[in-house]
Amino acid sequence: MGQEKKLALITGAGRGIGKVIALQLAKSGADIALTDLNPELEDLKSELNKLGSQCLDFQVDVTDPEAIDKMVSEVVGSQGRIDILVNNAGITQDNLMMRMKAEQWSKVIDVNLNGVFHITRAVLKTMMKQRSGKIISISSVVGFSGNPGQVNYSSTKAALVGFTKSLAREVGSRGITVNAVAPGFIDTAMTQALNETQQEEILRQIPLKRMGMPEDIAHAVDFLASEKADYITGTVLHVNGGMY
Ligand code: NAP
């Protein structure tokens, strides 16, 4: 990152991959706007402050467009800009297709895809005025490979690729880059929910023979958010230990 302090807004930053992305971007010199469903972000805020990062936090549901617009106005009001948006918030509600309830389908689409639409549209106005910005969405290996029991989740993660490629073409002339990171299986609460047999099966498919760590994803996001990636847009960076 360059000399000027950047402002990074990260969704779902309270734990897992989002939390480590916040810490990594702070280490690279950014101020951070944390958003999460869970309001208990005090410990993370003080860690970020120790890294020299100014930190704002918001309890926002990414499926609530009004709350998002209010939050984005507050961030722009206090910081004057938004340089980096990381669309990280995401959920799973797994079930085999034959058993999947309409609510499980809709909820996952609402958080993982509609949420990205709402917040990106809200932030884009500011980035267009600035004529600069980096938008990075967290997709998934299963959006490419498919995964039984995850037709809802993998549909949203594949959709983020179309979202990324189309938006990159729309806003490139304004100096805004749009990319995605597609993690493999990363050691967080989301994958700790898998049973031992499922975890062993996954490990068998990973040439590097380990689950990824949130830091592996945070490093990829940090790169795409940096000036080193200024000429990269509309791409997906796969971070999966070689499994896809
Ligand atoms: P996680 O530990 O379950 O954390 C998800 C975060 O998203 C939590 O902070 C959660 O908030 C937040 N969130 C959920 N619903 C939300 C909503 N409606 N509005 C705002 N925030 C919401 O998951 P993770 O493993 O870190 O995953 C982060 C991202 O990486 C997700 O998009 C996921 O799909 C993707 N990913 C993960 C893996 C993996 O192996 N872990 C692999 C590929 C892709 P609360 O804490 O308040 O619930």
XYZ file of N, CA and C and ligand atoms in Angstrom:
780
model
N 0.820 -1.197 0.000
C 0.000 0.000 0.000
C 0.868 1.267 0.000
N 0.378 2.361 -0.580
C 1.198 3.569 -0.694
C 1.206 4.389 0.580
N 1.524 5.681 0.427
C 1.684 6.564 1.583
C 0.336 6.922 2.198
N -0.671 7.209 1.323
C -1.948 7.706 1.810
C -2.718 6.621 2.536
N -3.382 6.992 3.640
C -4.169 6.030 4.417
C -5.428 5.648 3.633
N -5.655 4.358 3.457
C -6.845 3.903 2.733
C -7.922 3.511 3.745
N -9.172 3.523 3.289
C -10.279 3.050 4.138
C -10.829 1.768 3.514
N -10.823 0.706 4.304
C -11.342 -0.582 3.826
C -12.608 -0.934 4.589
N -13.664 -1.258 3.855
C -14.923 -1.694 4.485
C -15.047 -3.200 4.253
N -15.237 -3.937 5.348
C -15.249 -5.402 5.262
C -16.542 -5.927 5.873
N -17.288 -6.749 5.138
C -18.513 -7.332 5.695
C -18.186 -8.665 6.368
N -18.973 -8.983 7.396
C -18.760 -10.248 8.111
C -17.378 -10.301 8.737
N -16.968 -9.157 9.327
C -15.583 -9.035 9.801
C -15.405 -9.477 11.254
N -16.447 -9.976 11.883
C -16.357 -10.287 13.313
C -15.573 -11.539 13.639
N -15.499 -12.456 12.681
C -14.778 -13.705 12.973
C -14.313 -14.329 11.653
N -13.656 -15.481 11.778
C -13.265 -16.263 10.605
C -12.377 -15.473 9.647
N -12.630 -15.681 8.370
C -11.787 -15.089 7.329
C -11.867 -13.557 7.362
N -13.075 -13.013 7.581
C -13.256 -11.557 7.562
C -12.424 -10.853 8.618
N -12.350 -11.454 9.794
C -11.572 -10.867 10.889
C -10.082 -10.821 10.510
N -9.591 -11.894 9.935
C -8.159 -11.942 9.592
C -7.856 -10.997 8.417
N -8.834 -10.842 7.502
C -8.662 -9.851 6.421
C -8.547 -8.448 7.036
N -9.402 -8.148 8.019
C -9.348 -6.824 8.664
C -7.967 -6.586 9.274
N -7.449 -7.594 9.981
C -6.132 -7.446 10.626
C -5.033 -7.274 9.578
N -5.128 -8.039 8.496
C -4.087 -7.966 7.457
C -4.102 -6.596 6.761
N -5.292 -6.101 6.428
C -5.355 -4.792 5.749
C -4.892 -3.680 6.690
N -5.164 -3.849 7.992
C -4.668 -2.869 8.974
C -3.139 -2.902 9.009
N -2.565 -4.127 8.979
C -1.087 -4.234 8.965
C -0.509 -3.546 7.733
N -1.271 -3.559 6.638
C -0.804 -2.907 5.410
C -1.107 -1.416 5.408
N -1.660 -0.909 6.514
C -1.793 0.542 6.674
C -3.182 1.101 6.471
N -4.198 0.248 6.307
C -5.544 0.787 6.062
C -6.279 1.065 7.374
N -7.163 2.068 7.338
C -8.181 2.203 8.376
C -9.323 1.268 8.002
N -10.064 0.838 9.024
C -11.021 -0.243 8.770
C -12.425 0.141 9.226
N -13.423 -0.117 8.380
C -14.831 -0.092 8.803
C -15.286 -1.549 8.855
N -15.555 -2.008 10.086
C -15.983 -3.396 10.296
C -17.503 -3.450 10.233
N -18.046 -4.430 9.540
C -19.490 -4.641 9.643
C -19.743 -6.112 9.926
N -20.742 -6.353 10.752
C -21.061 -7.735 11.119
C -22.460 -7.781 11.719
N -23.028 -8.966 11.751
C -24.297 -9.150 12.462
C -24.072 -9.049 13.962
N -22.954 -9.605 14.414
C -22.621 -9.698 15.829
C -21.993 -8.390 16.316
N -22.605 -7.727 17.299
C -22.102 -6.421 17.713
C -20.852 -6.471 18.609
N -20.402 -7.669 18.999
C -19.287 -7.733 19.959
C -17.934 -7.679 19.252
N -17.567 -6.463 18.865
C -16.341 -6.314 18.079
C -15.262 -5.563 18.850
N -15.475 -5.398 20.186
C -14.561 -4.564 20.967
C -13.111 -5.072 20.934
N -12.931 -6.413 21.098
C -11.569 -6.967 21.126
C -10.866 -6.736 19.790
N -11.619 -6.974 18.720
C -11.031 -6.778 17.385
C -10.688 -5.301 17.171
N -11.586 -4.417 17.618
C -11.319 -2.984 17.464
C -10.028 -2.602 18.169
N -9.828 -3.147 19.395
C -8.607 -2.737 20.108
C -7.367 -3.359 19.453
N -7.490 -4.559 18.894
C -6.346 -5.132 18.140
C -5.995 -4.258 16.932
N -7.049 -3.776 16.247
C -6.820 -2.944 15.054
C -6.194 -1.610 15.453
N -6.678 -1.042 16.561
C -6.102 0.219 17.043
C -4.622 0.057 17.366
N -4.268 -1.111 17.981
C -2.853 -1.351 18.314
C -1.992 -1.398 17.056
N -2.610 -1.803 15.930
C -1.870 -1.835 14.661
C -1.814 -0.455 14.000
N -2.393 0.557 14.700
C -2.337 1.926 14.176
C -3.491 2.244 13.240
N -4.506 1.385 13.267
C -5.619 1.563 12.349
C -6.784 2.225 13.074
N -7.336 3.259 12.457
C -8.592 3.827 12.966
C -9.696 2.859 12.611
N -10.658 2.702 13.502
C -11.629 1.644 13.275
C -13.053 2.103 13.578
N -13.935 1.887 12.609
C -15.362 2.130 12.828
C -16.039 0.776 12.825
N -17.093 0.615 13.634
C -17.786 -0.673 13.559
C -19.290 -0.477 13.471
N -19.926 -1.365 12.711
C -21.360 -1.266 12.450
C -21.988 -2.636 12.550
N -23.130 -2.657 13.230
C -23.914 -3.891 13.259
C -24.901 -3.798 12.096
N -24.574 -4.479 11.021
C -25.397 -4.358 9.814
C -25.634 -5.734 9.216
N -26.888 -5.988 8.856
C -27.234 -7.198 8.135
C -27.124 -6.878 6.642
N -26.337 -7.657 5.915
C -26.119 -7.320 4.500
C -27.380 -7.485 3.649
N -28.424 -8.071 4.232
C -29.674 -8.210 3.467
C -30.600 -7.006 3.666
N -30.127 -6.010 4.418
C -30.969 -4.852 4.739
C -30.444 -3.605 4.009
N -30.997 -3.303 2.817
C -30.448 -2.198 2.011
C -30.489 -0.850 2.715
N -31.544 -0.597 3.532
C -31.620 0.714 4.201
C -30.499 0.878 5.220
N -30.261 -0.193 5.999
C -29.186 -0.138 7.000
C -27.824 0.027 6.304
N -27.678 -0.598 5.157
C -26.414 -0.485 4.418
C -26.207 0.949 3.929
N -27.249 1.550 3.351
C -27.112 2.923 2.851
C -26.742 3.880 3.985
N -27.363 3.656 5.155
C -27.086 4.514 6.316
C -25.629 4.338 6.747
N -25.192 3.093 6.801
C -23.822 2.809 7.238
C -22.799 3.415 6.257
N -23.058 3.242 4.969
C -22.116 3.773 3.970
C -22.064 5.302 4.082
N -23.226 5.953 4.289
C -23.224 7.427 4.455
C -22.402 7.822 5.674
N -22.533 7.051 6.761
C -21.763 7.386 7.970
C -20.263 7.229 7.732
N -19.882 6.165 7.038
C -18.448 5.943 6.768
C -17.919 7.091 5.909
N -18.652 7.421 4.851
C -18.178 8.482 3.950
C -18.200 9.821 4.688
N -19.230 10.030 5.528
C -19.314 11.271 6.308
C -18.109 11.438 7.212
N -17.667 10.352 7.849
C -16.582 10.507 8.821
C -15.195 10.345 8.185
N -15.074 9.502 7.179
C -13.743 9.245 6.602
C -13.528 9.949 5.253
N -14.636 10.336 4.624
C -14.527 11.050 3.345
C -14.327 10.150 2.139
N -14.095 8.840 2.359
C -13.817 7.978 1.214
C -13.963 6.496 1.573
N -14.088 5.676 0.563
C -13.992 4.224 0.746
C -13.116 3.717 -0.404
N -11.974 3.162 -0.050
C -11.020 2.729 -1.082
C -11.154 1.254 -1.420
N -11.506 0.456 -0.409
C -11.516 -1.005 -0.580
C -12.830 -1.536 -0.009
N -13.521 -2.362 -0.789
C -14.700 -3.072 -0.256
C -14.411 -4.566 -0.337
N -14.523 -5.251 0.789
C -14.376 -6.713 0.789
C -15.728 -7.332 1.123
N -16.334 -7.962 0.111
C -17.606 -8.666 0.296
C -17.301 -10.056 0.827
N -17.285 -10.159 2.155
C -16.871 -11.425 2.784
C -18.027 -12.166 3.466
N -19.038 -11.435 3.964
C -20.110 -12.094 4.732
C -20.730 -13.201 3.896
N -20.912 -14.354 4.508
C -21.517 -15.469 3.768
C -21.977 -16.543 4.727
N -22.969 -17.311 4.281
C -23.492 -18.396 5.119
C -23.671 -19.661 4.273
N -23.771 -20.775 4.979
C -24.196 -22.026 4.335
C -25.490 -22.490 5.015
N -26.335 -23.149 4.250
C -27.476 -23.896 4.822
C -27.604 -25.128 3.953
N -26.766 -26.137 4.264
C -26.611 -27.277 3.367
C -27.774 -28.262 3.454
N -28.094 -28.835 2.315
C -29.070 -29.920 2.254
C -29.018 -30.515 0.843
N -29.327 -31.775 0.721
C -29.429 -32.340 -0.624
C -30.607 -31.677 -1.343
N -30.483 -31.519 -2.631
C -31.490 -30.805 -3.433
C -32.904 -31.326 -3.170
N -33.041 -32.662 -3.109
C -34.373 -33.260 -2.926
C -35.014 -32.835 -1.603
N -34.146 -32.498 -0.624
C -34.677 -32.143 0.705
C -34.608 -30.650 0.986
N -34.024 -29.912 0.056
C -33.786 -28.495 0.365
C -35.096 -27.709 0.428
N -35.223 -26.966 1.520
C -36.431 -26.150 1.676
C -36.241 -24.844 0.909
N -37.361 -24.289 0.440
C -37.302 -23.021 -0.297
C -36.627 -21.942 0.562
N -36.857 -22.009 1.892
C -36.255 -20.985 2.772
C -34.734 -21.122 2.794
N -34.226 -22.377 2.742
C -32.765 -22.580 2.751
C -32.163 -22.023 1.459
N -32.850 -22.236 0.361
C -32.399 -21.689 -0.927
C -32.378 -20.159 -0.858
N -33.512 -19.573 -0.444
C -33.657 -18.108 -0.493
C -32.719 -17.408 0.479
N -32.552 -17.987 1.676
C -31.731 -17.314 2.690
C -30.269 -17.199 2.219
N -29.779 -18.293 1.637
C -28.377 -18.287 1.203
C -28.189 -17.327 0.013
N -29.174 -17.298 -0.902
C -29.097 -16.347 -2.027
C -29.148 -14.915 -1.474
N -29.996 -14.701 -0.485
C -30.195 -13.354 0.045
C -28.913 -12.804 0.687
N -28.258 -13.634 1.501
C -27.040 -13.152 2.177
C -25.866 -13.119 1.196
N -25.622 -14.238 0.507
C -24.368 -14.376 -0.252
C -24.364 -13.630 -1.585
N -25.551 -13.413 -2.160
C -25.584 -12.749 -3.473
C -26.291 -11.391 -3.403
N -27.526 -11.370 -2.877
C -28.229 -10.080 -2.795
C -27.468 -9.109 -1.887
N -26.874 -9.647 -0.819
C -26.100 -8.798 0.095
C -24.941 -8.117 -0.632
N -24.280 -8.865 -1.501
C -23.153 -8.302 -2.271
C -23.664 -7.208 -3.213
N -24.829 -7.451 -3.805
C -25.433 -6.425 -4.681
C -25.703 -5.138 -3.894
N -26.396 -5.278 -2.750
C -26.795 -4.074 -1.993
C -25.581 -3.243 -1.583
N -24.592 -3.903 -1.024
C -23.480 -3.122 -0.455
C -22.565 -2.593 -1.555
N -22.389 -3.370 -2.610
C -21.514 -2.883 -3.695
C -22.144 -1.668 -4.361
N -23.451 -1.733 -4.586
C -24.125 -0.594 -5.228
C -24.004 0.651 -4.354
N -24.146 0.463 -3.041
C -24.065 1.612 -2.131
C -22.658 2.233 -2.127
N -21.636 1.380 -2.165
C -20.245 1.869 -2.083
C -19.778 2.447 -3.427
N -20.338 1.905 -4.498
C -19.888 2.286 -5.836
C -20.023 3.784 -6.115
N -21.096 4.392 -5.563
C -21.310 5.825 -5.815
C -20.075 6.607 -5.380
N -19.566 6.268 -4.189
C -18.396 6.962 -3.650
C -17.159 6.656 -4.494
N -16.976 5.400 -4.854
C -15.782 5.036 -5.646
C -15.812 5.708 -7.026
N -17.009 5.832 -7.618
C -17.128 6.485 -8.932
C -16.684 7.946 -8.825
N -17.121 8.620 -7.732
C -16.736 10.035 -7.540
C -15.227 10.142 -7.349
N -14.682 9.211 -6.564
C -13.226 9.212 -6.299
C -12.418 8.893 -7.554
N -13.074 8.174 -8.470
C -12.418 7.593 -9.650
C -11.312 6.611 -9.239
N -11.593 5.890 -8.154
C -10.681 4.824 -7.734
C -11.408 3.910 -6.762
N -10.953 2.690 -6.672
C -11.522 1.755 -5.700
C -11.168 0.324 -6.048
N -11.215 -0.520 -5.028
C -10.935 -1.957 -5.210
C -12.094 -2.717 -4.571
N -12.763 -3.518 -5.373
C -13.874 -4.329 -4.865
C -13.449 -5.795 -4.959
N -13.493 -6.476 -3.826
C -13.028 -7.871 -3.781
C -14.119 -8.707 -3.109
N -14.601 -9.720 -3.814
C -15.656 -10.572 -3.254
C -15.096 -11.964 -2.996
N -15.582 -12.561 -1.894
C -15.097 -13.901 -1.548
C -16.054 -14.934 -2.145
N -15.578 -15.599 -3.180
C -16.324 -16.681 -3.839
C -15.975 -17.979 -3.123
N -15.861 -19.074 -3.842
C -15.477 -20.353 -3.214
C -15.122 -21.363 -4.301
N -14.252 -22.289 -3.938
C -13.909 -23.375 -4.869
C -15.161 -24.132 -5.314
N -16.168 -24.237 -4.432
C -17.342 -25.040 -4.802
C -18.219 -24.338 -5.843
N -17.992 -23.045 -6.059
C -18.657 -22.349 -7.163
C -18.115 -22.811 -8.502
N -16.954 -23.438 -8.488
C -16.311 -23.939 -9.712
C -16.453 -25.451 -9.832
N -16.247 -26.143 -8.708
C -16.229 -27.614 -8.745
C -17.610 -28.208 -8.510
N -18.518 -27.440 -7.853
C -19.775 -28.007 -7.364
C -19.520 -28.820 -6.109
N -20.567 -29.047 -5.335
C -20.429 -29.847 -4.115
C -21.807 -30.388 -3.727
N -21.938 -31.715 -3.570
C -23.257 -32.233 -3.201
C -23.704 -31.658 -1.863
N -24.969 -31.317 -1.787
C -25.505 -30.735 -0.544
C -25.384 -29.224 -0.504
N -24.779 -28.640 -1.554
C -24.567 -27.177 -1.528
C -25.023 -26.520 -2.835
N -26.148 -26.950 -3.409
C -26.577 -26.299 -4.662
C -26.888 -24.818 -4.423
N -27.428 -24.513 -3.246
C -27.726 -23.102 -2.957
C -26.427 -22.299 -2.820
N -25.552 -22.774 -1.946
C -24.298 -22.057 -1.663
C -23.413 -21.957 -2.916
N -23.228 -23.078 -3.623
C -22.323 -23.038 -4.782
C -22.908 -22.186 -5.901
N -24.247 -22.110 -5.997
C -24.855 -21.209 -7.003
C -24.486 -19.761 -6.708
N -24.525 -19.382 -5.422
C -24.192 -17.985 -5.099
C -22.724 -17.702 -5.379
N -21.866 -18.690 -5.098
C -20.430 -18.440 -5.245
C -20.024 -18.408 -6.720
N -20.738 -19.198 -7.570
C -20.512 -19.118 -9.021
C -21.050 -17.787 -9.547
N -22.188 -17.348 -9.009
C -22.789 -16.084 -9.464
C -21.848 -14.906 -9.206
N -21.081 -14.977 -8.134
C -20.155 -13.872 -7.837
C -19.091 -13.711 -8.923
N -18.842 -14.782 -9.649
C -17.858 -14.685 -10.735
C -18.438 -13.841 -11.877
N -19.700 -14.111 -12.262
C -20.362 -13.291 -13.287
C -20.493 -11.849 -12.833
N -20.827 -11.678 -11.575
C -20.948 -10.341 -10.974
C -19.613 -9.587 -11.128
N -18.543 -10.275 -10.754
C -17.206 -9.665 -10.768
C -16.794 -9.288 -12.191
N -16.988 -10.199 -13.110
C -16.537 -9.956 -14.491
C -17.350 -8.843 -15.152
N -18.667 -8.830 -14.924
C -19.506 -7.798 -15.551
C -19.224 -6.428 -14.949
N -19.154 -6.365 -13.616
C -18.919 -5.073 -12.971
C -17.531 -4.527 -13.330
N -16.556 -5.426 -13.458
C -15.206 -4.978 -13.843
C -15.261 -4.240 -15.183
N -16.076 -4.766 -16.100
C -16.192 -4.119 -17.418
C -16.941 -2.792 -17.330
N -17.903 -2.705 -16.381
C -18.685 -1.463 -16.252
C -17.867 -0.317 -15.675
N -17.002 -0.609 -14.719
C -16.412 0.483 -13.928
C -14.905 0.658 -14.122
N -14.336 -0.130 -15.029
C -12.886 -0.033 -15.254
C -12.457 1.365 -15.666
N -13.279 2.040 -16.490
C -12.888 3.367 -16.987
C -12.863 4.394 -15.854
N -13.454 4.046 -14.698
C -13.416 4.959 -13.541
C -12.290 4.609 -12.573
N -11.404 3.755 -12.980
C -10.261 3.438 -12.119
C -10.596 2.469 -11.002
N -11.724 1.764 -11.145
C -12.144 0.820 -10.090
C -11.872 -0.602 -10.582
N -11.198 -1.392 -9.766
C -10.985 -2.803 -10.122
C -11.948 -3.682 -9.316
N -12.328 -4.794 -9.936
C -13.297 -5.710 -9.313
C -12.772 -7.129 -9.496
N -12.498 -7.787 -8.396
C -11.933 -9.140 -8.462
C -12.575 -10.026 -7.398
N -12.322 -11.316 -7.529
C -12.815 -12.263 -6.527
C -11.667 -13.149 -6.071
N -11.804 -13.642 -4.850
C -10.889 -14.664 -4.334
C -11.751 -15.903 -4.089
N -11.304 -17.042 -4.577
C -12.067 -18.290 -4.388
C -11.286 -19.212 -3.456
N -11.636 -19.198 -2.171
C -10.926 -20.073 -1.231
C -11.301 -21.535 -1.442
N -10.358 -22.398 -1.113
C -10.663 -23.821 -0.980
C -11.261 -24.037 0.403
N -10.886 -25.133 1.074
C -11.431 -25.390 2.413
C -10.519 -24.753 3.452
N -11.087 -23.791 4.177
C -10.312 -22.966 5.113
C -10.778 -23.285 6.526
N -9.830 -23.328 7.433
C -10.118 -23.716 8.807
C -10.839 -22.585 9.556
N -12.179 -22.596 9.504
C -13.004 -21.627 10.251
C -14.228 -22.380 10.770
N -15.090 -21.635 11.481
C -16.321 -22.249 12.028
C -17.128 -22.920 10.926
N -17.084 -22.328 9.713
C -17.876 -22.858 8.601
C -17.471 -24.289 8.262
N -16.160 -24.588 8.291
C -15.700 -25.941 7.933
C -15.563 -26.838 9.170
N -15.439 -26.200 10.359
C -15.394 -27.026 11.575
C -16.729 -27.743 11.779
N -17.776 -27.232 11.110
C -19.099 -27.874 11.202
C -19.140 -29.198 10.429
N -18.137 -29.452 9.563
C -18.114 -30.718 8.795
C -17.704 -31.861 9.710
N -18.238 -33.075 9.471
C -17.829 -34.197 10.320
C -16.453 -34.724 9.894
N -15.889 -35.643 10.733
C -14.513 -36.100 10.517
C -14.330 -36.761 9.147
N -15.329 -37.558 8.747
C -15.245 -38.241 7.447
C -15.218 -37.229 6.307
N -16.058 -36.204 6.407
C -16.079 -35.172 5.361
C -14.736 -34.447 5.309
N -14.161 -34.161 6.499
C -12.876 -33.445 6.533
C -11.759 -34.302 5.927
N -11.776 -35.620 6.237
C -10.750 -36.520 5.672
C -10.865 -36.595 4.157
N -12.109 -36.649 3.669
C -12.365 -36.715 2.221
C -11.824 -35.451 1.534
N -12.036 -34.313 2.189
C -11.556 -33.048 1.616
C -10.022 -33.049 1.569
N -9.392 -33.459 2.677
C -7.916 -33.459 2.737
C -7.314 -34.320 1.630
N -7.991 -35.423 1.325
C -7.526 -36.336 0.269
C -7.444 -35.615 -1.089
N -8.305 -34.610 -1.271
C -8.374 -33.904 -2.568
C -7.413 -32.718 -2.668
N -6.675 -32.437 -1.567
C -5.835 -31.226 -1.567
C -4.366 -31.608 -1.750
N -3.774 -31.279 -2.918
C -2.376 -31.634 -3.147
C -1.426 -31.125 -2.058
N -1.695 -29.958 -1.491
C -0.797 -29.438 -0.446
C -1.056 -30.064 0.920
N -2.038 -30.960 1.000
C -2.281 -31.819 2.179
C -2.538 -31.086 3.485
N -3.174 -29.925 3.370
C -3.639 -29.249 4.586
C -4.820 -28.360 4.214
N -5.661 -28.093 5.214
C -6.701 -27.083 5.031
C -5.998 -25.729 4.920
N -6.663 -24.775 4.255
C -6.104 -23.421 4.239
C -6.356 -22.733 5.570
N -5.594 -21.699 5.828
C -5.802 -20.871 7.022
C -6.406 -19.527 6.556
N -7.165 -18.857 7.431
C -7.715 -17.554 7.039
C -6.633 -16.599 6.512
N -5.417 -16.732 7.045
C -4.310 -15.864 6.597
C -4.012 -16.070 5.105
N -4.178 -17.324 4.617
C -3.922 -17.583 3.189
C -4.856 -16.737 2.322
N -6.089 -16.579 2.777
C -7.068 -15.783 2.018
C -6.789 -14.289 2.211
N -6.461 -13.924 3.445
C -6.195 -12.507 3.740
C -5.015 -11.989 2.906
N -3.989 -12.830 2.688
C -2.842 -12.390 1.887
C -3.263 -12.127 0.440
N -4.155 -12.983 -0.080
C -4.621 -12.793 -1.465
C -5.441 -11.503 -1.578
N -6.298 -11.264 -0.570
C -7.113 -10.042 -0.583
C -6.200 -8.811 -0.469
N -5.215 -8.907 0.408
C -4.271 -7.792 0.619
C -3.566 -7.446 -0.699
N -3.180 -8.480 -1.442
C -2.527 -8.257 -2.746
C -3.488 -7.553 -3.706
N -4.714 -8.081 -3.830
C -5.663 -7.491 -4.788
C -6.064 -6.072 -4.383
N -5.983 -5.772 -3.085
C -6.333 -4.432 -2.592
C -5.164 -3.451 -2.732
N -4.003 -3.972 -3.092
C -2.802 -3.119 -3.113
C -2.543 -2.555 -4.508
N -1.626 -1.593 -4.567
C -1.257 -1.022 -5.864
C -0.572 -2.043 -6.753
N -0.040 -3.094 -6.137
C 0.619 -4.140 -6.942
C -0.374 -4.807 -7.890
N -1.668 -4.691 -7.584
C -2.698 -5.339 -8.420
C -3.480 -4.323 -9.251
N -2.889 -3.121 -9.465
C -3.635 -2.059 -10.153
C -4.085 -2.448 -11.559
N -3.367 -3.376 -12.198
C -3.721 -3.720 -13.594
C -4.455 -5.063 -13.664
N -4.983 -5.493 -12.522
C -5.726 -6.763 -12.481
C -7.187 -6.445 -12.211
N -8.064 -6.827 -13.148
C -9.498 -6.673 -12.875
C -10.292 -7.748 -13.605
N -11.428 -8.115 -13.013
C -12.303 -9.125 -13.627
C -11.781 -10.542 -13.464
N -10.883 -10.739 -12.500
C -10.286 -12.076 -12.354
C -10.738 -12.745 -11.050
N -10.473 -14.051 -11.004
C -10.680 -14.810 -9.767
C -9.327 -15.388 -9.369
N -8.920 -15.118 -8.150
C -7.675 -15.692 -7.630
C -8.045 -16.922 -6.792
N -7.616 -18.093 -7.249
C -7.934 -19.347 -6.552
C -6.890 -19.598 -5.474
N -7.358 -19.813 -4.250
C -6.441 -20.054 -3.125
C -6.936 -21.328 -2.448
N -6.471 -22.485 -2.942
C -7.116 -23.736 -2.520
C -6.156 -24.914 -2.364
N -4.862 -24.629 -2.255
C -3.897 -25.720 -2.051
C -3.807 -26.668 -3.235
N -4.313 -26.220 -4.379
C -4.207 -27.027 -5.602
C -5.379 -27.964 -5.834
N -6.430 -27.875 -4.998
C -7.526 -28.846 -5.146
C -8.380 -28.583 -6.375
N -8.310 -27.367 -6.938
C -9.045 -27.074 -8.172
C -8.172 -26.191 -9.043
P -17.783 -17.710 9.250
O -16.688 -18.018 10.193
O -19.079 -18.440 9.343
O -18.049 -16.132 9.296
C -19.050 -15.540 8.499
C -19.199 -14.097 8.884
O -20.273 -13.527 8.101
C -19.570 -13.926 10.363
O -18.855 -12.842 10.876
C -21.069 -13.633 10.304
O -21.555 -12.841 11.359
C -21.162 -12.858 8.997
N -22.533 -12.855 8.484
C -23.343 -13.911 8.277
N -24.544 -13.508 7.835
C -24.488 -12.147 7.770
C -25.413 -11.137 7.397
N -26.657 -11.424 7.006
N -25.017 -9.838 7.454
C -23.772 -9.534 7.866
N -22.850 -10.431 8.228
C -23.203 -11.728 8.184
O -17.332 -17.922 7.731
P -15.891 -17.886 7.054
O -15.443 -19.293 6.910
O -15.013 -16.881 7.703
O -16.314 -17.399 5.598
C -16.140 -16.067 5.142
C -16.442 -16.025 3.648
O -15.573 -16.951 2.975
C -17.869 -16.469 3.309
O -18.348 -15.710 2.224
C -17.679 -17.907 2.876
O -18.703 -18.338 2.005
C -16.340 -17.833 2.180
N -15.647 -19.123 2.077
C -15.285 -19.824 3.203
C -14.636 -21.028 3.049
C -14.203 -21.855 4.237
O -13.707 -22.975 3.999
N -14.317 -21.406 5.449
C -14.364 -21.530 1.791
C -14.744 -20.803 0.683
C -15.373 -19.587 0.842
P -21.923 -13.457 12.820
O -20.618 -13.772 13.467
O -22.639 -12.352 13.496
O -22.774 -14.655 12.536
